[in-house]
PDB file of C-alpha atoms in Angstrom:
ATOM      1  CA  ALA A   1       3.875  36.927  -0.958  1.00 79.00           C
ATOM      2  CA  ALA A   2       1.349  37.363  -3.770  1.00 76.00           C
ATOM      3  CA  PHE A   3       1.257  33.599  -4.365  1.00 75.00           C
ATOM      4  CA  THR A   4       0.237  33.012  -0.745  1.00 71.00           C
ATOM      5  CA  LEU A   5      -2.808  35.303  -0.906  1.00 63.00           C
ATOM      6  CA  PRO A   6      -6.242  33.735  -1.492  1.00 57.00           C
ATOM      7  CA  SER A   7      -7.219  34.105  -5.134  1.00 52.00           C
ATOM      8  CA  GLY A   8     -10.280  36.178  -5.931  1.00 44.00           C
ATOM      9  CA  ARG A   9     -12.077  37.251  -9.088  1.00 43.00           C
ATOM     10  CA  TRP A  10     -10.002  37.819 -12.204  1.00 41.00           C
ATOM     11  CA  ASP A  11      -9.812  41.408 -13.434  1.00 44.00           C
ATOM     12  CA  PRO A  12      -7.533  41.968 -16.445  1.00 45.00           C
ATOM     13  CA  SER A  13      -6.836  45.603 -15.603  1.00 48.00           C
ATOM     14  CA  PRO A  14      -3.527  46.267 -13.765  1.00 48.00           C
ATOM     15  CA  GLU A  15      -4.917  49.602 -12.563  1.00 47.00           C
ATOM     16  CA  VAL A  16      -7.844  47.841 -10.925  1.00 43.00           C
ATOM     17  CA  ALA A  17      -5.480  45.276  -9.454  1.00 42.00           C
ATOM     18  CA  LEU A  18      -3.211  47.860  -7.887  1.00 43.00           C
ATOM     19  CA  ALA A  19      -6.098  49.966  -6.588  1.00 43.00           C
ATOM     20  CA  GLY A  20      -8.276  47.059  -5.493  1.00 41.00           C
ATOM     21  CA  PRO A  21      -7.917  44.316  -2.907  1.00 39.00           C
ATOM     22  CA  PRO A  22      -4.579  42.448  -2.847  1.00 41.00           C
ATOM     23  CA  ARG A  23      -6.375  39.164  -3.484  1.00 49.00           C
ATOM     24  CA  SER A  24      -6.896  39.996  -7.145  1.00 59.00           C
ATOM     25  CA  LEU A  25      -5.475  37.484  -9.576  1.00 71.00           C
ATOM     26  CA  ALA A  26      -4.561  40.408 -11.790  1.00 75.00           C
ATOM     27  CA  LEU A  27      -2.098  41.624  -9.186  1.00 78.00           C
ATOM     28  CA  LEU A  28      -0.543  38.175  -8.972  1.00 80.00           C
ATOM     29  CA  ARG A  29      -0.070  37.940 -12.729  1.00 80.00           C
ATOM     30  CA  TRP A  30       1.096  41.549 -13.025  1.00 84.00           C
ATOM     31  CA  LEU A  31       3.728  40.963 -10.343  1.00 87.00           C
ATOM     32  CA  LEU A  32       4.834  37.692 -11.919  1.00 86.00           C
ATOM     33  CA  ALA A  33       5.272  39.209 -15.377  1.00 87.00           C
ATOM     34  CA  HIS A  34       7.173  42.262 -14.145  1.00 91.00           C
ATOM     35  CA  THR A  35       9.312  40.317 -11.688  1.00 91.00           C
ATOM     36  CA  LEU A  36      10.482  37.933 -14.396  1.00 88.00           C
ATOM     37  CA  GLU A  37      11.100  40.834 -16.780  1.00 92.00           C
ATOM     38  CA  LEU A  38      13.267  42.752 -14.299  1.00 94.00           C
ATOM     39  CA  TYR A  39      14.719  39.812 -12.345  1.00 93.00           C
ATOM     40  CA  PRO A  40      14.766  36.603 -14.464  1.00 87.00           C
ATOM     41  CA  SER A  41      16.829  34.747 -11.887  1.00 93.00           C
ATOM     42  CA  ALA A  42      13.886  35.061  -9.465  1.00 94.00           C
ATOM     43  CA  LEU A  43      12.860  31.606 -10.687  1.00 93.00           C
ATOM     44  CA  LEU A  44      15.945  30.200  -8.963  1.00 94.00           C
ATOM     45  CA  HIS A  45      15.653  32.338  -5.841  1.00 94.00           C
ATOM     46  CA  ALA A  46      14.851  30.418  -2.647  1.00 95.00           C
ATOM     47  CA  ASN A  47      13.521  31.828   0.606  1.00 94.00           C
ATOM     48  CA  ALA A  48      14.598  30.914   4.133  1.00 95.00           C
ATOM     49  CA  ASN A  49      12.761  27.574   3.881  1.00 96.00           C
ATOM     50  CA  ALA A  50      14.568  26.910   0.570  1.00 97.00           C
ATOM     51  CA  ASP A  51      11.254  27.254  -1.286  1.00 97.00           C
ATOM     52  CA  THR A  52      11.488  28.523  -4.845  1.00 97.00           C
ATOM     53  CA  LEU A  53       8.643  30.490  -6.417  1.00 94.00           C
ATOM     54  CA  LEU A  54       7.400  27.214  -7.896  1.00 96.00           C
ATOM     55  CA  HIS A  55       7.294  25.502  -4.477  1.00 96.00           C
ATOM     56  CA  THR A  56       5.317  28.422  -3.047  1.00 93.00           C
ATOM     57  CA  ALA A  57       2.912  28.642  -5.971  1.00 91.00           C
ATOM     58  CA  LEU A  58       2.172  24.906  -5.941  1.00 93.00           C
ATOM     59  CA  ALA A  59       1.528  24.968  -2.199  1.00 91.00           C
ATOM     60  CA  GLU A  60      -0.448  28.210  -1.896  1.00 87.00           C
ATOM     61  CA  CYS A  61      -1.725  29.624  -5.182  1.00 85.00           C
ATOM     62  CA  GLY A  62      -5.333  29.042  -6.246  1.00 79.00           C
ATOM     63  CA  ASP A  63      -4.875  30.155  -9.841  1.00 81.00           C
ATOM     64  CA  VAL A  64      -4.378  27.146 -12.113  1.00 86.00           C
ATOM     65  CA  GLU A  65      -2.997  29.099 -15.070  1.00 85.00           C
ATOM     66  CA  ALA A  66      -0.478  30.972 -12.920  1.00 85.00           C
ATOM     67  CA  ARG A  67       0.856  27.695 -11.527  1.00 90.00           C
ATOM     68  CA  LEU A  68       1.074  26.108 -14.962  1.00 92.00           C
ATOM     69  CA  GLU A  69       2.839  29.146 -16.434  1.00 89.00           C
ATOM     70  CA  LEU A  70       5.373  29.203 -13.606  1.00 92.00           C
ATOM     71  CA  LEU A  71       5.911  25.457 -14.086  1.00 95.00           C
ATOM     72  CA  ARG A  72       6.585  26.023 -17.788  1.00 94.00           C
ATOM     73  CA  LEU A  73       9.203  28.644 -16.917  1.00 93.00           C
ATOM     74  CA  SER A  74      10.873  26.640 -14.136  1.00 94.00           C
ATOM     75  CA  PRO A  75      12.180  23.269 -15.409  1.00 95.00           C
ATOM     76  CA  GLY A  76      15.490  23.976 -13.691  1.00 94.00           C
ATOM     77  CA  VAL A  77      14.034  23.788 -10.178  1.00 97.00           C
ATOM     78  CA  LEU A  78      12.069  20.532 -10.485  1.00 98.00           C
ATOM     79  CA  ALA A  79      14.839  18.643  -8.689  1.00 97.00           C
ATOM     80  CA  HIS A  80      15.360  21.359  -6.061  1.00 97.00           C
ATOM     81  CA  ALA A  81      14.556  20.237  -2.504  1.00 98.00           C
ATOM     82  CA  ASN A  82      13.366  22.716   0.097  1.00 98.00           C
ATOM     83  CA  ALA A  83      14.216  22.527   3.803  1.00 97.00           C
ATOM     84  CA  ASP A  84      11.719  19.681   4.211  1.00 97.00           C
ATOM     85  CA  MET A  85      13.380  17.776   1.338  1.00 98.00           C
ATOM     86  CA  LYS A  86      10.287  18.303  -0.803  1.00 98.00           C
ATOM     87  CA  ARG A  87      10.675  18.787  -4.529  1.00 98.00           C
ATOM     88  CA  PRO A  88       7.914  20.568  -6.484  1.00 98.00           C
ATOM     89  CA  LEU A  89       6.292  17.200  -7.279  1.00 98.00           C
ATOM     90  CA  HIS A  90       6.090  16.360  -3.569  1.00 98.00           C
ATOM     91  CA  VAL A  91       4.448  19.743  -2.939  1.00 97.00           C
ATOM     92  CA  ALA A  92       1.932  19.368  -5.766  1.00 96.00           C
ATOM     93  CA  LEU A  93       0.891  15.884  -4.631  1.00 96.00           C
ATOM     94  CA  GLU A  94       0.732  16.798  -0.956  1.00 93.00           C
ATOM     95  CA  ARG A  95      -1.779  19.519  -1.767  1.00 89.00           C
ATOM     96  CA  GLY A  96      -4.338  16.874  -2.710  1.00 86.00           C
ATOM     97  CA  PRO A  97      -7.336  16.990  -5.052  1.00 83.00           C
ATOM     98  CA  GLU A  98      -9.422  19.696  -3.396  1.00 69.00           C
ATOM     99  CA  ALA A  99     -10.893  22.106  -5.931  1.00 56.00           C
ATOM    100  CA  ALA A 100      -9.167  25.410  -6.667  1.00 49.00           C
ATOM    101  CA  ARG A 101     -10.955  28.733  -7.107  1.00 46.00           C
ATOM    102  CA  GLY A 102     -11.202  29.759 -10.727  1.00 45.00           C
ATOM    103  CA  HIS A 103     -11.279  33.023 -12.669  1.00 43.00           C
ATOM    104  CA  GLU A 104     -14.926  33.794 -12.029  1.00 42.00           C
ATOM    105  CA  GLY A 105     -14.771  32.989  -8.343  1.00 42.00           C
ATOM    106  CA  GLY A 106     -16.290  29.545  -8.861  1.00 41.00           C
ATOM    107  CA  LEU A 107     -14.725  26.240  -7.924  1.00 42.00           C
ATOM    108  CA  ARG A 108     -12.556  24.546 -10.513  1.00 49.00           C
ATOM    109  CA  ASP A 109     -10.983  21.109 -10.352  1.00 59.00           C
ATOM    110  CA  GLY A 110      -7.516  22.352 -11.191  1.00 79.00           C
ATOM    111  CA  ASN A 111      -5.250  20.596  -8.731  1.00 89.00           C
ATOM    112  CA  ALA A 112      -5.274  17.320 -10.657  1.00 92.00           C
ATOM    113  CA  SER A 113      -4.343  19.019 -13.916  1.00 92.00           C
ATOM    114  CA  VAL A 114      -1.516  20.853 -12.169  1.00 94.00           C
ATOM    115  CA  ALA A 115      -0.280  17.680 -10.433  1.00 96.00           C
ATOM    116  CA  VAL A 116      -0.233  15.767 -13.725  1.00 96.00           C
ATOM    117  CA  ALA A 117       1.604  18.629 -15.432  1.00 97.00           C
ATOM    118  CA  VAL A 118       4.243  18.680 -12.668  1.00 98.00           C
ATOM    119  CA  LEU A 119       4.584  14.893 -12.925  1.00 98.00           C
ATOM    120  CA  GLU A 120       5.086  15.025 -16.700  1.00 97.00           C
ATOM    121  CA  ALA A 121       7.620  17.850 -16.417  1.00 98.00           C
ATOM    122  CA  THR A 122       9.469  15.978 -13.681  1.00 98.00           C
ATOM    123  CA  VAL A 123       9.663  12.791 -15.756  1.00 97.00           C
ATOM    124  CA  GLU A 124      11.117  14.861 -18.587  1.00 97.00           C
ATOM    125  CA  HIS A 125      13.533  17.086 -16.645  1.00 96.00           C
ATOM    126  CA  GLY A 126      14.247  15.347 -13.332  1.00 94.00           C
ATOM    127  CA  ARG A 127      13.167  11.704 -13.332  1.00 96.00           C
ATOM    128  CA  ALA A 128      15.236  10.878 -10.224  1.00 98.00           C
ATOM    129  CA  VAL A 129      12.705  12.823  -8.140  1.00 98.00           C
ATOM    130  CA  LEU A 130      10.329   9.851  -8.491  1.00 98.00           C
ATOM    131  CA  ALA A 131      12.585   7.886  -6.135  1.00 98.00           C
ATOM    132  CA  ALA A 132      13.439  10.791  -3.811  1.00 98.00           C
ATOM    133  CA  GLY A 133      12.069  10.854  -0.276  1.00 97.00           C
ATOM    134  CA  ASP A 134      11.067  13.947   1.661  1.00 97.00           C
ATOM    135  CA  ASP A 135      11.868  14.535   5.345  1.00 96.00           C
ATOM    136  CA  SER A 136       9.379  11.803   6.312  1.00 94.00           C
ATOM    137  CA  GLY A 137      10.837   9.336   3.831  1.00 96.00           C
ATOM    138  CA  CYS A 138       7.866   9.623   1.474  1.00 97.00           C
ATOM    139  CA  THR A 139       8.446   9.451  -2.264  1.00 98.00           C
ATOM    140  CA  PRO A 140       5.938  11.060  -4.649  1.00 98.00           C
ATOM    141  CA  LEU A 141       4.180   7.682  -4.903  1.00 98.00           C
ATOM    142  CA  HIS A 142       3.746   7.526  -1.113  1.00 97.00           C
ATOM    143  CA  LEU A 143       2.202  11.019  -1.151  1.00 96.00           C
ATOM    144  CA  ALA A 144      -0.057  10.283  -4.107  1.00 96.00           C
ATOM    145  CA  LEU A 145      -1.469   7.166  -2.428  1.00 95.00           C
ATOM    146  CA  THR A 146      -2.014   9.064   0.829  1.00 91.00           C
ATOM    147  CA  HIS A 147      -3.456  12.371  -0.378  1.00 91.00           C
ATOM    148  CA  TRP A 148      -5.300  11.479  -3.591  1.00 91.00           C
ATOM    149  CA  GLN A 149      -8.088   9.147  -2.531  1.00 78.00           C
ATOM    150  CA  GLU A 150      -9.698   7.929  -5.727  1.00 68.00           C
ATOM    151  CA  PRO A 151     -13.431   7.186  -5.737  1.00 58.00           C
ATOM    152  CA  SER A 152     -14.594   3.655  -5.100  1.00 54.00           C
ATOM    153  CA  GLY A 153     -16.304   3.313  -8.441  1.00 48.00           C
ATOM    154  CA  GLY A 154     -13.337   3.485 -10.791  1.00 42.00           C
ATOM    155  CA  GLY A 155      -9.913   4.763 -11.613  1.00 40.00           C
ATOM    156  CA  GLY A 156     -10.594   8.475 -12.056  1.00 39.00           C
ATOM    157  CA  CYS A 157      -9.371  11.041  -9.603  1.00 40.00           C
ATOM    158  CA  SER A 158     -11.584  12.597  -6.958  1.00 40.00           C
ATOM    159  CA  ASN A 159     -12.829  16.106  -7.771  1.00 38.00           C
ATOM    160  CA  ASP A 160     -11.489  15.810 -11.283  1.00 39.00           C
ATOM    161  CA  ALA A 161     -14.062  13.796 -13.187  1.00 35.00           C
ATOM    162  CA  THR A 162     -14.180  16.289 -16.044  1.00 35.00           C
ATOM    163  CA  ALA A 163     -10.451  16.994 -16.286  1.00 39.00           C
ATOM    164  CA  PRO A 164      -8.729  15.918 -19.496  1.00 37.00           C
ATOM    165  CA  HIS A 165      -6.481  13.523 -17.595  1.00 39.00           C
ATOM    166  CA  ALA A 166      -9.241  11.729 -15.651  1.00 40.00           C
ATOM    167  CA  ALA A 167     -10.032   9.269 -18.412  1.00 34.00           C
ATOM    168  CA  GLU A 168      -6.438   8.086 -18.358  1.00 45.00           C
ATOM    169  CA  GLY A 169      -6.562   6.761 -14.832  1.00 58.00           C
ATOM    170  CA  GLY A 170      -6.206   9.658 -12.435  1.00 89.00           C
ATOM    171  CA  VAL A 171      -3.236  11.157 -10.636  1.00 94.00           C
ATOM    172  CA  VAL A 172      -2.387   8.135  -8.469  1.00 95.00           C
ATOM    173  CA  ALA A 173      -2.352   5.696 -11.383  1.00 95.00           C
ATOM    174  CA  ARG A 174      -0.115   8.015 -13.406  1.00 96.00           C
ATOM    175  CA  VAL A 175       2.374   8.412 -10.552  1.00 98.00           C
ATOM    176  CA  LEU A 176       2.319   4.642  -9.954  1.00 98.00           C
ATOM    177  CA  ARG A 177       3.033   3.813 -13.599  1.00 97.00           C
ATOM    178  CA  ALA A 178       5.772   6.424 -13.945  1.00 98.00           C
ATOM    179  CA  THR A 179       7.452   5.234 -10.743  1.00 98.00           C
ATOM    180  CA  VAL A 180       7.257   1.521 -11.515  1.00 98.00           C
ATOM    181  CA  GLY A 181       8.594   2.131 -14.999  1.00 97.00           C
ATOM    182  CA  ALA A 182      11.628   4.080 -13.805  1.00 97.00           C
ATOM    183  CA  PHE A 183      12.322   3.012 -10.207  1.00 98.00           C
ATOM    184  CA  PRO A 184      10.571  -0.240  -9.214  1.00 97.00           C
ATOM    185  CA  ARG A 185      12.608  -0.275  -5.980  1.00 97.00           C
ATOM    186  CA  VAL A 186      10.229   2.377  -4.635  1.00 98.00           C
ATOM    187  CA  LEU A 187       7.661  -0.415  -4.196  1.00 98.00           C
ATOM    188  CA  THR A 188       9.809  -1.764  -1.344  1.00 97.00           C
ATOM    189  CA  THR A 189      10.838   1.652  -0.019  1.00 97.00           C
ATOM    190  CA  GLY A 190       9.341   2.484   3.359  1.00 95.00           C
ATOM    191  CA  SER A 191       8.610   5.860   4.909  1.00 94.00           C
ATOM    192  CA  LEU A 192      10.114   6.695   8.290  1.00 92.00           C
ATOM    193  CA  HIS A 193       7.327   4.561   9.807  1.00 90.00           C
ATOM    194  CA  GLY A 194       8.012   1.732   7.382  1.00 94.00           C
ATOM    195  CA  TRP A 195       4.893   2.277   5.276  1.00 94.00           C
ATOM    196  CA  LEU A 196       5.347   0.852   1.786  1.00 97.00           C
ATOM    197  CA  PRO A 197       3.166   1.888  -1.175  1.00 97.00           C
ATOM    198  CA  LEU A 198       1.240  -1.375  -0.702  1.00 97.00           C
ATOM    199  CA  HIS A 199       0.386  -0.477   2.912  1.00 95.00           C
ATOM    200  CA  LEU A 200      -0.747   3.005   1.862  1.00 94.00           C
ATOM    201  CA  GLY A 201      -2.796   1.775  -1.065  1.00 94.00           C
ATOM    202  CA  LEU A 202      -4.737  -0.588   1.179  1.00 93.00           C
ATOM    203  CA  ALA A 203      -5.085   2.071   3.869  1.00 89.00           C
ATOM    204  CA  PHE A 204      -6.352   4.961   1.757  1.00 88.00           C
ATOM    205  CA  GLN A 205      -7.510   3.861  -1.693  1.00 88.00           C
ATOM    206  CA  ARG A 206     -11.043   2.657  -2.339  1.00 86.00           C
ATOM    207  CA  SER A 207     -10.844   2.323  -6.110  1.00 91.00           C
ATOM    208  CA  ARG A 208     -10.964  -1.310  -7.218  1.00 92.00           C
ATOM    209  CA  THR A 209      -9.125  -0.388 -10.430  1.00 93.00           C
ATOM    210  CA  LEU A 210      -6.321   1.350  -8.573  1.00 94.00           C
ATOM    211  CA  LEU A 211      -5.959  -1.357  -5.918  1.00 95.00           C
ATOM    212  CA  GLU A 212      -5.823  -4.063  -8.595  1.00 95.00           C
ATOM    213  CA  GLU A 213      -3.007  -2.110 -10.223  1.00 96.00           C
ATOM    214  CA  VAL A 214      -1.128  -1.735  -6.923  1.00 97.00           C
ATOM    215  CA  LEU A 215      -1.463  -5.442  -6.122  1.00 97.00           C
ATOM    216  CA  ALA A 216      -0.364  -6.400  -9.627  1.00 97.00           C
ATOM    217  CA  VAL A 217       2.997  -4.638  -9.269  1.00 97.00           C
ATOM    218  CA  ALA A 218       3.629  -5.239  -5.544  1.00 97.00           C
ATOM    219  CA  PRO A 219       6.709  -7.467  -5.139  1.00 97.00           C
ATOM    220  CA  ALA A 220       6.567 -10.557  -2.934  1.00 97.00           C
ATOM    221  CA  ALA A 221       8.703  -8.873  -0.263  1.00 97.00           C
ATOM    222  CA  ALA A 222       6.059  -6.178   0.242  1.00 98.00           C
ATOM    223  CA  PHE A 223       3.594  -8.698   1.722  1.00 97.00           C
ATOM    224  CA  ALA A 224       6.117  -9.514   4.481  1.00 97.00           C
ATOM    225  CA  ALA A 225       6.976  -5.877   5.267  1.00 96.00           C
ATOM    226  CA  GLU A 226       5.977  -4.551   8.671  1.00 94.00           C
ATOM    227  CA  ALA A 227       5.031  -0.916   9.233  1.00 92.00           C
ATOM    228  CA  ARG A 228       4.672   0.858  12.551  1.00 88.00           C
ATOM    229  CA  ALA A 229       1.012   1.440  13.343  1.00 78.00           C
ATOM    230  CA  ALA A 230       1.926   4.760  14.975  1.00 71.00           C
ATOM    231  CA  GLY A 231       2.419   6.117  11.495  1.00 62.00           C
ATOM    232  CA  ILE A 232      -1.295   5.916  10.766  1.00 62.00           C
ATOM    233  CA  ALA A 233      -2.667   6.934  14.162  1.00 49.00           C
ATOM    234  CA  SER A 234      -3.105  10.537  13.057  1.00 47.00           C
ATOM    235  CA  GLU A 235      -5.530   9.388  10.362  1.00 51.00           C
ATOM    236  CA  GLY A 236      -8.164   8.349  12.909  1.00 49.00           C
ATOM    237  CA  GLY A 237      -6.504   5.569  14.869  1.00 55.00           C
ATOM    238  CA  TRP A 238      -8.431   2.897  12.958  1.00 64.00           C
ATOM    239  CA  LEU A 239      -5.501   0.466  12.729  1.00 72.00           C
ATOM    240  CA  SER A 240      -5.770  -2.013  15.581  1.00 62.00           C
ATOM    241  CA  GLU A 241      -3.367  -1.522  18.471  1.00 64.00           C
ATOM    242  CA  ALA A 242      -2.978  -5.298  18.377  1.00 66.00           C
ATOM    243  CA  HIS A 243      -0.662  -4.770  15.427  1.00 73.00           C
ATOM    244  CA  PRO A 244       2.051  -2.273  16.418  1.00 80.00           C
ATOM    245  CA  LEU A 245       3.952  -3.766  13.480  1.00 86.00           C
ATOM    246  CA  ALA A 246       1.426  -4.198  10.701  1.00 90.00           C
ATOM    247  CA  LEU A 247       1.665  -6.292   7.574  1.00 94.00           C
ATOM    248  CA  PRO A 248      -0.323  -5.223   4.497  1.00 95.00           C
ATOM    249  CA  LEU A 249      -2.781  -7.980   5.496  1.00 94.00           C
ATOM    250  CA  HIS A 250      -3.355  -6.291   8.874  1.00 91.00           C
ATOM    251  CA  VAL A 251      -3.966  -2.950   7.153  1.00 90.00           C
ATOM    252  CA  ALA A 252      -6.475  -4.534   4.783  1.00 90.00           C
ATOM    253  CA  MET A 253      -8.326  -6.215   7.656  1.00 88.00           C
ATOM    254  CA  ALA A 254      -8.428  -3.008   9.693  1.00 84.00           C
ATOM    255  CA  ALA A 255      -9.736  -1.008   6.731  1.00 83.00           C
ATOM    256  CA  ALA A 256     -12.442  -3.590   6.053  1.00 82.00           C
ATOM    257  CA  MET A 257     -13.501  -3.838   9.694  1.00 79.00           C
ATOM    258  CA  HIS A 258     -13.574  -0.056  10.103  1.00 69.00           C
ATOM    259  CA  GLY A 259     -16.085   0.095   7.279  1.00 57.00           C
ATOM    260  CA  VAL A 260     -18.230  -2.635   8.839  1.00 52.00           C
ATOM    261  CA  ARG A 261     -18.265  -0.919  12.241  1.00 50.00           C
ATOM    262  CA  GLU A 262     -18.525   2.746  11.281  1.00 50.00           C
ATOM    263  CA  GLY A 263     -19.457   2.897   7.631  1.00 52.00           C
ATOM    264  CA  GLY A 264     -16.197   4.645   6.839  1.00 58.00           C
ATOM    265  CA  ARG A 265     -13.258   3.407   4.822  1.00 64.00           C
ATOM    266  CA  THR A 266     -13.683  -0.076   3.476  1.00 74.00           C
ATOM    267  CA  LEU A 267     -12.199  -2.280   0.802  1.00 85.00           C
ATOM    268  CA  PRO A 268     -13.973  -3.188  -2.452  1.00 89.00           C
ATOM    269  CA  GLU A 269     -15.745  -6.532  -2.353  1.00 88.00           C
ATOM    270  CA  GLY A 270     -13.334  -9.431  -2.670  1.00 91.00           C
ATOM    271  CA  MET A 271     -10.222  -7.312  -2.081  1.00 94.00           C
ATOM    272  CA  LEU A 272      -9.532  -8.641   1.423  1.00 92.00           C
ATOM    273  CA  GLU A 273      -9.694 -12.191   0.046  1.00 94.00           C
ATOM    274  CA  ARG A 274      -7.193 -11.187  -2.658  1.00 96.00           C
ATOM    275  CA  VAL A 275      -4.782  -9.866  -0.030  1.00 96.00           C
ATOM    276  CA  VAL A 276      -5.182 -13.046   2.039  1.00 95.00           C
ATOM    277  CA  ARG A 277      -4.381 -15.230  -0.969  1.00 96.00           C
ATOM    278  CA  LEU A 278      -1.369 -13.142  -1.985  1.00 98.00           C
ATOM    279  CA  THR A 279      -0.073 -13.092   1.593  1.00 97.00           C
ATOM    280  CA  GLY A 280      -0.465 -16.868   1.792  1.00 96.00           C
ATOM    281  CA  GLN A 281       1.441 -17.180  -1.463  1.00 97.00           C
ATOM    282  CA  HIS A 282       4.314 -14.837  -0.618  1.00 97.00           C
ATOM    283  CA  PHE A 283       4.440 -14.920   3.207  1.00 96.00           C
ATOM    284  CA  PRO A 284       2.519 -17.978   4.453  1.00 95.00           C
ATOM    285  CA  ARG A 285       3.927 -17.665   7.968  1.00 94.00           C
ATOM    286  CA  ALA A 286       1.634 -14.672   8.512  1.00 93.00           C
ATOM    287  CA  LEU A 287      -1.391 -16.952   8.315  1.00 92.00           C
ATOM    288  CA  GLU A 288      -0.080 -19.114  11.160  1.00 91.00           C
ATOM    289  CA  ASP A 289      -0.663 -16.328  13.696  1.00 85.00           C
ATOM    290  CA  GLU A 290      -3.734 -17.131  15.822  1.00 86.00           C
ATOM    291  CA  GLY A 291      -4.553 -13.472  16.425  1.00 82.00           C
ATOM    292  CA  THR A 292      -4.534 -12.726  12.715  1.00 85.00           C
ATOM    293  CA  LEU A 293      -6.732 -15.749  12.003  1.00 87.00           C
ATOM    294  CA  ALA A 294      -9.182 -14.643  14.689  1.00 84.00           C
ATOM    295  CA  GLU A 295      -9.448 -11.195  13.129  1.00 81.00           C
ATOM    296  CA  LEU A 296      -9.957 -12.697   9.692  1.00 84.00           C
ATOM    297  CA  ARG A 297     -12.856 -14.785  11.039  1.00 84.00           C
ATOM    298  CA  GLN A 298     -14.304 -11.640  12.620  1.00 78.00           C
ATOM    299  CA  ALA A 299     -14.012  -9.857   9.275  1.00 71.00           C
ATOM    300  CA  GLY A 300     -16.007 -12.668   7.655  1.00 68.00           C
TER     301      GLY A 300
END
């Protein structure tokens, strides 16, 4: 319950924590220390949703240090799936890069550091999680590509430009490299709607560096994979209804055209041409469709 409370200002005094508002980070840390002292197996305890303390902290807690300390103490639960089939890495990535509230009540860019720490611990203690899908069929790579939109200018992670991990490519790039190195089959693994990592990269990522990396590792079969457009409707309905079954090429065209029409998501310059060339190389039949050709002409 303490992990789910909004984090407030840090006060190191337990007396102040117990007498003050329940939002105090001191209360959270006091409870954590005493719970683990009196009930060490609490780390393995799961609630009715099969969430361990680590699942709950990663999803709800705003205190970076508390999450990292609990992660350090909980290597045994990194492969544990909750009722939604989410492992701690799924939970950390699904939270996204929004800033967390720090000790002095100011905003800190802690989610990226936590996500990278969970990724590194998972690679060390439960590598198979990288290929594990949640209840929607999404692996950690699917979630990283969807929830961690990297800025258009480079490979760093949004809201984490000053984090120690940013210079090394950001959260998405790290998850991509770890996944490709251990389980390349994930690149042709679809979610319940059939969305492959290539579809999601073209749909959500605006970083030229990241998209170049995704295209470089995408297998030929990915360019012929069809995803159900319904799976992206909740993100603004920008994928054309003309493509109920969308190839990566259709996703790239829709993203580019959405930017032209509404100034929203768009692909880096030259990226649509790259996708056209790769599709022609690996799935030339797609370029024989008159509707697709008409949309390409419209997209310039």
